[in-house]
Amino acid sequence: MTSSSTLTAHNLARLLQATAPHAAAEGIGLDQIDGIRVEADGSHLYAIATDRYTAAIARARLLTAGEPSEPGAPFARTVHGHSIPTLRAWVDAHRGDAALNLTAEADHLVLTGPRGTLRIPAGSEEFFNWRKLVHTALADHPADGPCARWTSRLWERWQHAGREITTWHTGGTTPLLVLGADFIGLQAPHRPDPTQAQTTADALDAWKASLGPDTGQRLDLATVVPDPSPREYPTATTVPQMSENLLRQTLAVTAGLLDAPSEDAVAAYAWSAYRLLKALRQADPDLAAATVADLTDQLEDGAIGEWAWEAATDEGHDPQQWADARARPTTVASS
C-alpha cells in the first residue's frame, strides 16, 4: 500500500482555504509551524495550521473503494509558507469534482490530477500534537455544557471594537457580550442546528475517530512550539520616548560610537519610519509630502548629526550628556 490518498479538488481547496490564515508567517523563527501540515489516516485528509495564537484543523473524507482510488497508508507532510500559493493555484485550476491524488515522498508531496502533476517540497519534520491540543480544549468545558451557534461573517464587525477585547457568554441563546475600550456590544447567537453538535460531548463524538483516545495529558496552544529566539528591538510606548530613542541612535551613528544600533535595531527603526510615514500620509497627505521634501533636503545636506543635535536640544534633551555617557570608559578594579 502506497502513502497516497485521493480526494476531490473542491475538498482540498476548502482545507487549504480554511487553514492558511492560521499558519505562522515565514522568517519569524517558527519554521516548525511555518505552513500547513497535511495528514492522511486512511479515511480522512487533514490540514492543520497554527501561529501559536490560533489553531485550525480541517478534514475531508477520502475517496474510497469503488471510486477513483483506494485510500493509501497514513502520511504526514508540512508544506511550508513559500509553497502554499503554488499549491493553492494548482488545486484551484481544477474542476471541483476532479479527483486529486496525493502521494508522500521523503521530502516532497506529489499531487496528480487531470491537469498534470505537481511535485512540491514538503517536510516530514515533527509537528505539534494537534490531537492532544483538541482533547485539552474539549476537556476544559463541561461535557454536557450547551454550545452556541454563531455566524462567522459577523465576527469581522468586532475588529474595530478595540485592539484587545473581552468577551463573556453564558451559553444557550444568550448574547455574546463584547467589551473594548469605551465600547460595549452584543451579538445574538443563531438558532441551534439539530444536525450539528450541541455539546462538547457531541463534538468529541463527531471527531473521536480522528482524535483517538484521550491520554489525559494537557497541551496548551501557547506552548505548542518554543518561543522564537528573542530579538533586541528598541521599544517605545509613547511618541516622546520613540523620538528620544531615534535621536540618541542617530547621534550614536554619526559620532562613530561603538554602541551604534545593531542590524535588528536598524531594521526596527526603518520599519518604524515606514509605519509613521504611512500614518502621516493617511492623516494629512500634504503634511507628509512637505515632511519628505524637507527630510530630503536635510539628508542631501549631509549634516545629519548637526540636525539631530539641534533637534534633541530643541526637545529639551542634553545630547552632550548622551555622548559623555556613551564615551565614558569602563572602570576595571585593580587587584
Coordinates of C-alpha atoms in Angstrom, one line a residue:
M1 CA 0.0 0.0 0.0
T2 CA 1.5 3.3 -1.0
S3 CA 1.5 6.5 1.0
S4 CA -1.1 8.2 -1.1
S5 CA -4.7 9.4 -0.8
T6 CA -7.3 10.7 -3.1
L7 CA -10.0 13.4 -2.7
T8 CA -11.8 16.0 -4.8
A9 CA -10.3 19.3 -5.8
H10 CA -13.1 21.1 -4.0
N11 CA -12.4 19.5 -0.7
L12 CA -8.7 20.0 -0.9
A13 CA -9.2 23.7 -1.8
R14 CA -11.6 24.0 1.2
L15 CA -9.0 22.5 3.6
L16 CA -6.3 25.0 2.4
Q17 CA -8.6 28.0 2.4
A18 CA -9.8 27.2 6.0
T19 CA -6.3 26.8 7.5
A20 CA -4.0 29.1 5.5
P21 CA -4.9 32.3 7.6
H22 CA -3.7 30.5 10.7
A23 CA -0.3 29.5 9.6
A24 CA 2.8 31.2 11.1
A25 CA 4.5 33.7 8.9
E26 CA 7.8 33.0 7.3
G27 CA 11.0 34.5 8.7
I28 CA 10.0 34.8 12.4
G29 CA 11.9 31.9 13.8
L30 CA 9.0 29.4 13.9
D31 CA 9.9 27.1 11.0
Q32 CA 8.2 24.2 12.6
I33 CA 4.8 25.7 12.1
D34 CA 5.5 27.8 9.0
G35 CA 2.9 26.5 6.6
I36 CA 0.2 23.9 6.5
R37 CA 0.5 20.3 7.8
V38 CA -1.2 17.8 5.6
E39 CA -2.0 14.4 7.1
A40 CA -3.9 11.3 6.0
D41 CA -5.1 8.5 8.2
G42 CA -6.7 6.2 5.6
S43 CA -10.2 7.7 5.9
H44 CA -9.7 11.5 6.0
L45 CA -7.2 14.1 4.8
Y46 CA -6.4 16.8 7.4
A47 CA -5.0 20.3 7.1
I48 CA -3.6 21.8 10.3
A49 CA -2.1 25.2 10.9
T50 CA -1.2 27.4 13.9
D51 CA 0.6 30.6 14.6
R52 CA 0.6 29.9 18.4
Y53 CA -2.4 32.3 18.9
T54 CA -5.0 30.4 16.8
A55 CA -5.1 26.9 15.5
A56 CA -7.2 25.4 12.7
I57 CA -7.9 21.8 11.8
A58 CA -10.0 20.9 8.8
R59 CA -10.7 17.5 7.4
A60 CA -12.3 15.9 4.3
R61 CA -13.2 12.3 3.7
L62 CA -11.1 10.5 1.2
L63 CA -12.5 8.8 -1.9
T64 CA -12.9 5.1 -1.1
A65 CA -13.4 1.7 -2.8
G66 CA -15.5 1.9 -6.0
E67 CA -14.3 5.5 -6.7
P68 CA -11.0 6.6 -8.4
S69 CA -8.7 5.3 -5.7
E70 CA -8.3 3.1 -2.6
P71 CA -7.2 5.1 0.5
G72 CA -3.5 4.7 1.0
A73 CA -1.2 4.4 4.0
P74 CA -1.1 7.2 6.6
F75 CA 1.3 10.0 6.0
A76 CA 2.1 13.5 7.3
R77 CA 4.0 16.3 5.5
T78 CA 4.3 20.0 6.0
V79 CA 4.0 22.3 3.0
H80 CA 5.9 25.5 4.1
G81 CA 4.7 29.0 3.6
H82 CA 6.6 29.9 0.4
S83 CA 5.0 26.8 -1.4
I84 CA 1.4 27.4 -0.3
P85 CA 0.5 29.9 -3.1
T86 CA 1.7 27.4 -5.8
L87 CA -0.2 24.6 -4.2
R88 CA -3.4 26.6 -3.9
A89 CA -3.1 27.9 -7.5
W90 CA -2.6 24.3 -8.9
V91 CA -5.6 23.0 -6.9
D92 CA -7.8 25.9 -8.0
A93 CA -7.1 25.2 -11.6
H94 CA -9.1 22.0 -11.4
R95 CA -12.9 21.5 -11.5
G96 CA -14.3 20.9 -8.1
D97 CA -15.3 17.3 -8.8
A98 CA -11.8 16.4 -10.2
A99 CA -10.1 13.6 -8.3
L100 CA -6.7 14.6 -7.0
N101 CA -4.2 12.0 -5.7
L102 CA -1.6 13.0 -3.1
T103 CA 1.5 10.8 -2.7
A104 CA 4.1 11.4 0.1
E105 CA 7.8 11.2 -0.8
A106 CA 10.7 11.7 1.5
D107 CA 10.8 15.5 1.2
H108 CA 8.0 16.2 -1.3
L109 CA 4.3 15.9 -1.8
V110 CA 3.2 14.8 -5.2
L111 CA -0.2 15.8 -6.5
T112 CA -1.7 14.2 -9.6
G113 CA -4.9 15.3 -11.4
P114 CA -6.5 15.8 -14.8
R115 CA -4.3 18.9 -15.4
G116 CA -1.0 17.1 -14.7
T117 CA 1.4 16.6 -11.8
L118 CA 2.7 19.0 -9.2
R119 CA 5.7 17.9 -7.1
I120 CA 6.0 20.4 -4.2
P121 CA 8.6 20.5 -1.4
A122 CA 7.1 19.2 1.9
G123 CA 9.0 18.4 5.1
S124 CA 8.4 15.4 7.4
E125 CA 9.8 17.1 10.5
E126 CA 8.0 16.8 13.8
F127 CA 4.8 18.8 14.1
F128 CA 2.8 19.7 17.3
N129 CA 0.3 17.2 18.6
W130 CA -2.9 18.7 17.5
R131 CA -5.0 15.8 18.7
K132 CA -3.8 16.3 22.3
L133 CA -4.4 20.0 21.9
V134 CA -8.0 19.5 20.9
H135 CA -8.6 16.9 23.7
T136 CA -7.3 19.5 26.2
A137 CA -9.6 22.2 24.8
L138 CA -12.6 20.0 25.0
A139 CA -11.8 18.8 28.5
D140 CA -11.8 22.4 29.7
H141 CA -15.6 22.6 29.0
P142 CA -18.4 20.6 30.7
A143 CA -19.3 17.6 28.6
D144 CA -23.0 18.5 28.6
G145 CA -22.5 22.2 28.5
P146 CA -24.6 23.9 25.8
C147 CA -23.0 25.2 22.7
A148 CA -24.0 28.4 20.9
R149 CA -24.1 28.7 17.1
W150 CA -22.6 31.8 15.5
T151 CA -22.3 33.3 12.0
S152 CA -18.6 33.8 11.4
R153 CA -19.2 36.5 8.8
L154 CA -20.3 38.8 11.7
W155 CA -17.1 38.4 13.6
E156 CA -15.2 40.8 11.4
R157 CA -17.6 43.6 12.7
W158 CA -15.8 43.5 16.1
Q159 CA -12.3 44.2 14.7
H160 CA -12.6 47.9 15.4
A161 CA -14.0 47.4 18.9
G162 CA -10.5 47.7 20.3
R163 CA -7.1 46.2 19.8
E164 CA -7.9 43.8 22.6
I165 CA -11.5 42.9 23.6
T166 CA -13.0 41.0 26.5
T167 CA -15.9 38.6 25.9
W168 CA -18.4 36.7 28.0
H169 CA -21.0 34.2 27.0
T170 CA -23.2 32.1 29.4
G171 CA -24.3 29.7 26.7
G172 CA -27.6 28.8 25.0
T173 CA -29.5 31.7 23.4
T174 CA -27.9 34.5 25.5
P175 CA -26.0 37.1 23.5
L176 CA -22.2 37.3 23.4
L177 CA -21.0 40.4 25.4
V178 CA -18.1 42.2 23.8
L179 CA -16.2 44.8 25.8
G180 CA -13.5 47.1 24.5
A181 CA -12.0 50.5 25.5
D182 CA -15.1 52.8 25.8
F183 CA -17.0 50.2 23.8
I184 CA -19.6 47.5 24.6
G185 CA -21.5 45.3 22.2
L186 CA -23.8 42.3 21.9
Q187 CA -24.1 39.6 19.3
A188 CA -27.0 37.2 19.3
P189 CA -26.4 33.5 18.5
H190 CA -28.3 31.8 15.7
R191 CA -30.8 29.2 16.4
P192 CA -29.3 25.7 17.1
D193 CA -28.9 23.4 14.1
P194 CA -30.1 19.9 15.2
T195 CA -27.7 18.3 12.7
Q196 CA -24.7 19.8 14.4
A197 CA -23.0 19.2 17.8
Q198 CA -25.0 20.7 20.7
T199 CA -22.4 19.9 23.5
T200 CA -18.7 19.3 23.7
A201 CA -19.5 15.6 24.2
D202 CA -21.3 15.7 20.8
A203 CA -18.2 17.4 19.3
L204 CA -15.9 14.7 20.7
D205 CA -18.2 12.0 19.4
A206 CA -18.1 13.5 15.9
W207 CA -14.3 13.7 15.9
K208 CA -13.4 10.6 18.0
A209 CA -12.3 8.6 15.0
S210 CA -9.9 11.4 14.1
L211 CA -8.7 12.3 17.5
G212 CA -8.1 8.9 19.0
P213 CA -8.3 8.2 22.8
D214 CA -7.6 11.0 25.3
T215 CA -4.4 10.2 27.2
G216 CA -5.2 12.8 29.8
Q217 CA -2.1 14.8 29.0
R218 CA -2.6 18.5 28.5
L219 CA -1.3 20.6 25.7
D220 CA -2.0 24.4 25.6
L221 CA -2.0 26.4 22.4
A222 CA 0.6 28.9 23.7
T223 CA 3.1 26.1 24.3
V224 CA 2.8 24.0 21.1
V225 CA 6.2 25.2 19.9
P226 CA 9.0 27.0 21.7
D227 CA 9.2 30.8 21.6
P228 CA 11.3 32.2 18.7
S229 CA 14.7 33.5 19.5
P230 CA 14.2 37.0 21.0
R231 CA 15.4 40.0 19.1
E232 CA 16.6 43.1 20.8
Y233 CA 14.4 45.7 19.1
P234 CA 14.3 49.2 20.5
T235 CA 11.0 49.7 22.2
A236 CA 8.9 52.8 23.0
T237 CA 5.4 53.1 24.3
T238 CA 5.0 56.9 23.8
V239 CA 5.8 59.3 21.0
P240 CA 8.3 61.3 23.1
Q241 CA 10.1 58.1 24.1
M242 CA 10.4 57.0 20.5
S243 CA 11.5 60.5 19.5
E244 CA 14.3 60.3 22.1
N245 CA 15.3 56.8 21.0
L246 CA 15.7 57.9 17.4
L247 CA 17.7 61.0 18.3
R248 CA 20.0 59.0 20.6
Q249 CA 20.7 56.4 17.9
T250 CA 21.2 58.9 15.2
L251 CA 23.8 60.8 17.2
A252 CA 25.5 57.5 18.1
V253 CA 25.9 56.6 14.5
T254 CA 27.1 60.0 13.3
A255 CA 29.6 60.1 16.2
G256 CA 31.0 56.8 15.2
L257 CA 30.4 55.3 18.7
L258 CA 30.8 51.6 19.3
D259 CA 27.3 51.1 20.7
A260 CA 25.6 52.2 17.4
P261 CA 22.4 50.4 16.5
S262 CA 22.6 46.7 15.7
E263 CA 21.2 45.3 12.5
D264 CA 18.0 44.4 14.3
A265 CA 17.7 47.9 15.6
V266 CA 18.3 49.5 12.2
A267 CA 15.5 47.2 10.8
A268 CA 13.2 48.2 13.6
Y269 CA 13.8 51.9 13.0
A270 CA 13.3 51.6 9.3
W271 CA 10.1 49.8 9.9
S272 CA 9.0 52.4 12.5
A273 CA 9.7 55.2 10.0
Y274 CA 7.6 53.5 7.3
R275 CA 4.7 53.0 9.7
L276 CA 4.8 56.6 10.9
L277 CA 5.1 58.0 7.4
K278 CA 2.1 55.8 6.3
A279 CA 0.0 57.1 9.2
L280 CA 1.0 60.7 8.4
R281 CA 0.1 60.2 4.8
Q282 CA -3.3 58.9 5.7
A283 CA -3.9 61.7 8.2
D284 CA -2.5 64.6 6.2
P285 CA -1.1 63.8 2.7
D286 CA 0.1 67.4 2.2
L287 CA 2.0 67.4 5.5
A288 CA 3.5 64.1 4.6
A289 CA 4.7 65.4 1.3
A290 CA 6.2 68.5 2.8
T291 CA 7.9 66.5 5.5
V292 CA 9.5 64.1 3.0
A293 CA 10.7 67.1 0.9
D294 CA 12.2 68.7 4.0
L295 CA 13.8 65.5 5.1
T296 CA 15.3 65.0 1.6
D297 CA 17.0 68.4 1.8
Q298 CA 18.4 67.5 5.2
L299 CA 19.8 64.2 4.0
E300 CA 21.4 65.8 1.0
D301 CA 22.9 68.5 3.2
G302 CA 24.8 65.7 4.9
A303 CA 25.0 67.2 8.4
I304 CA 22.6 64.7 10.0
G305 CA 24.4 64.8 13.3
E306 CA 24.1 68.5 13.5
W307 CA 20.4 68.3 12.7
A308 CA 19.9 65.6 15.3
W309 CA 21.8 67.6 17.9
E310 CA 19.8 70.7 17.3
A311 CA 16.5 68.7 17.4
A312 CA 17.5 67.0 20.7
T313 CA 18.3 70.4 22.2
D314 CA 15.0 71.8 21.0
E315 CA 13.1 69.0 22.6
G316 CA 14.8 69.6 26.0
H317 CA 17.3 66.8 26.0
D318 CA 21.0 67.1 26.7
P319 CA 22.8 65.4 23.8
Q320 CA 26.2 66.2 25.4
Q321 CA 25.2 64.1 28.4
W322 CA 24.3 61.2 26.0
A323 CA 27.7 61.5 24.3
D324 CA 29.6 61.6 27.6
A325 CA 27.7 58.6 28.9
R326 CA 28.4 56.6 25.7
A327 CA 32.1 57.6 25.6
R328 CA 32.8 57.1 29.3
P329 CA 35.4 54.2 29.6
T330 CA 34.5 51.2 31.7
T331 CA 36.4 51.2 35.1
V332 CA 38.2 47.9 35.9
A333 CA 39.1 47.4 39.6
S334 CA 42.8 46.7 40.2
S335 CA 43.7 43.6 42.1

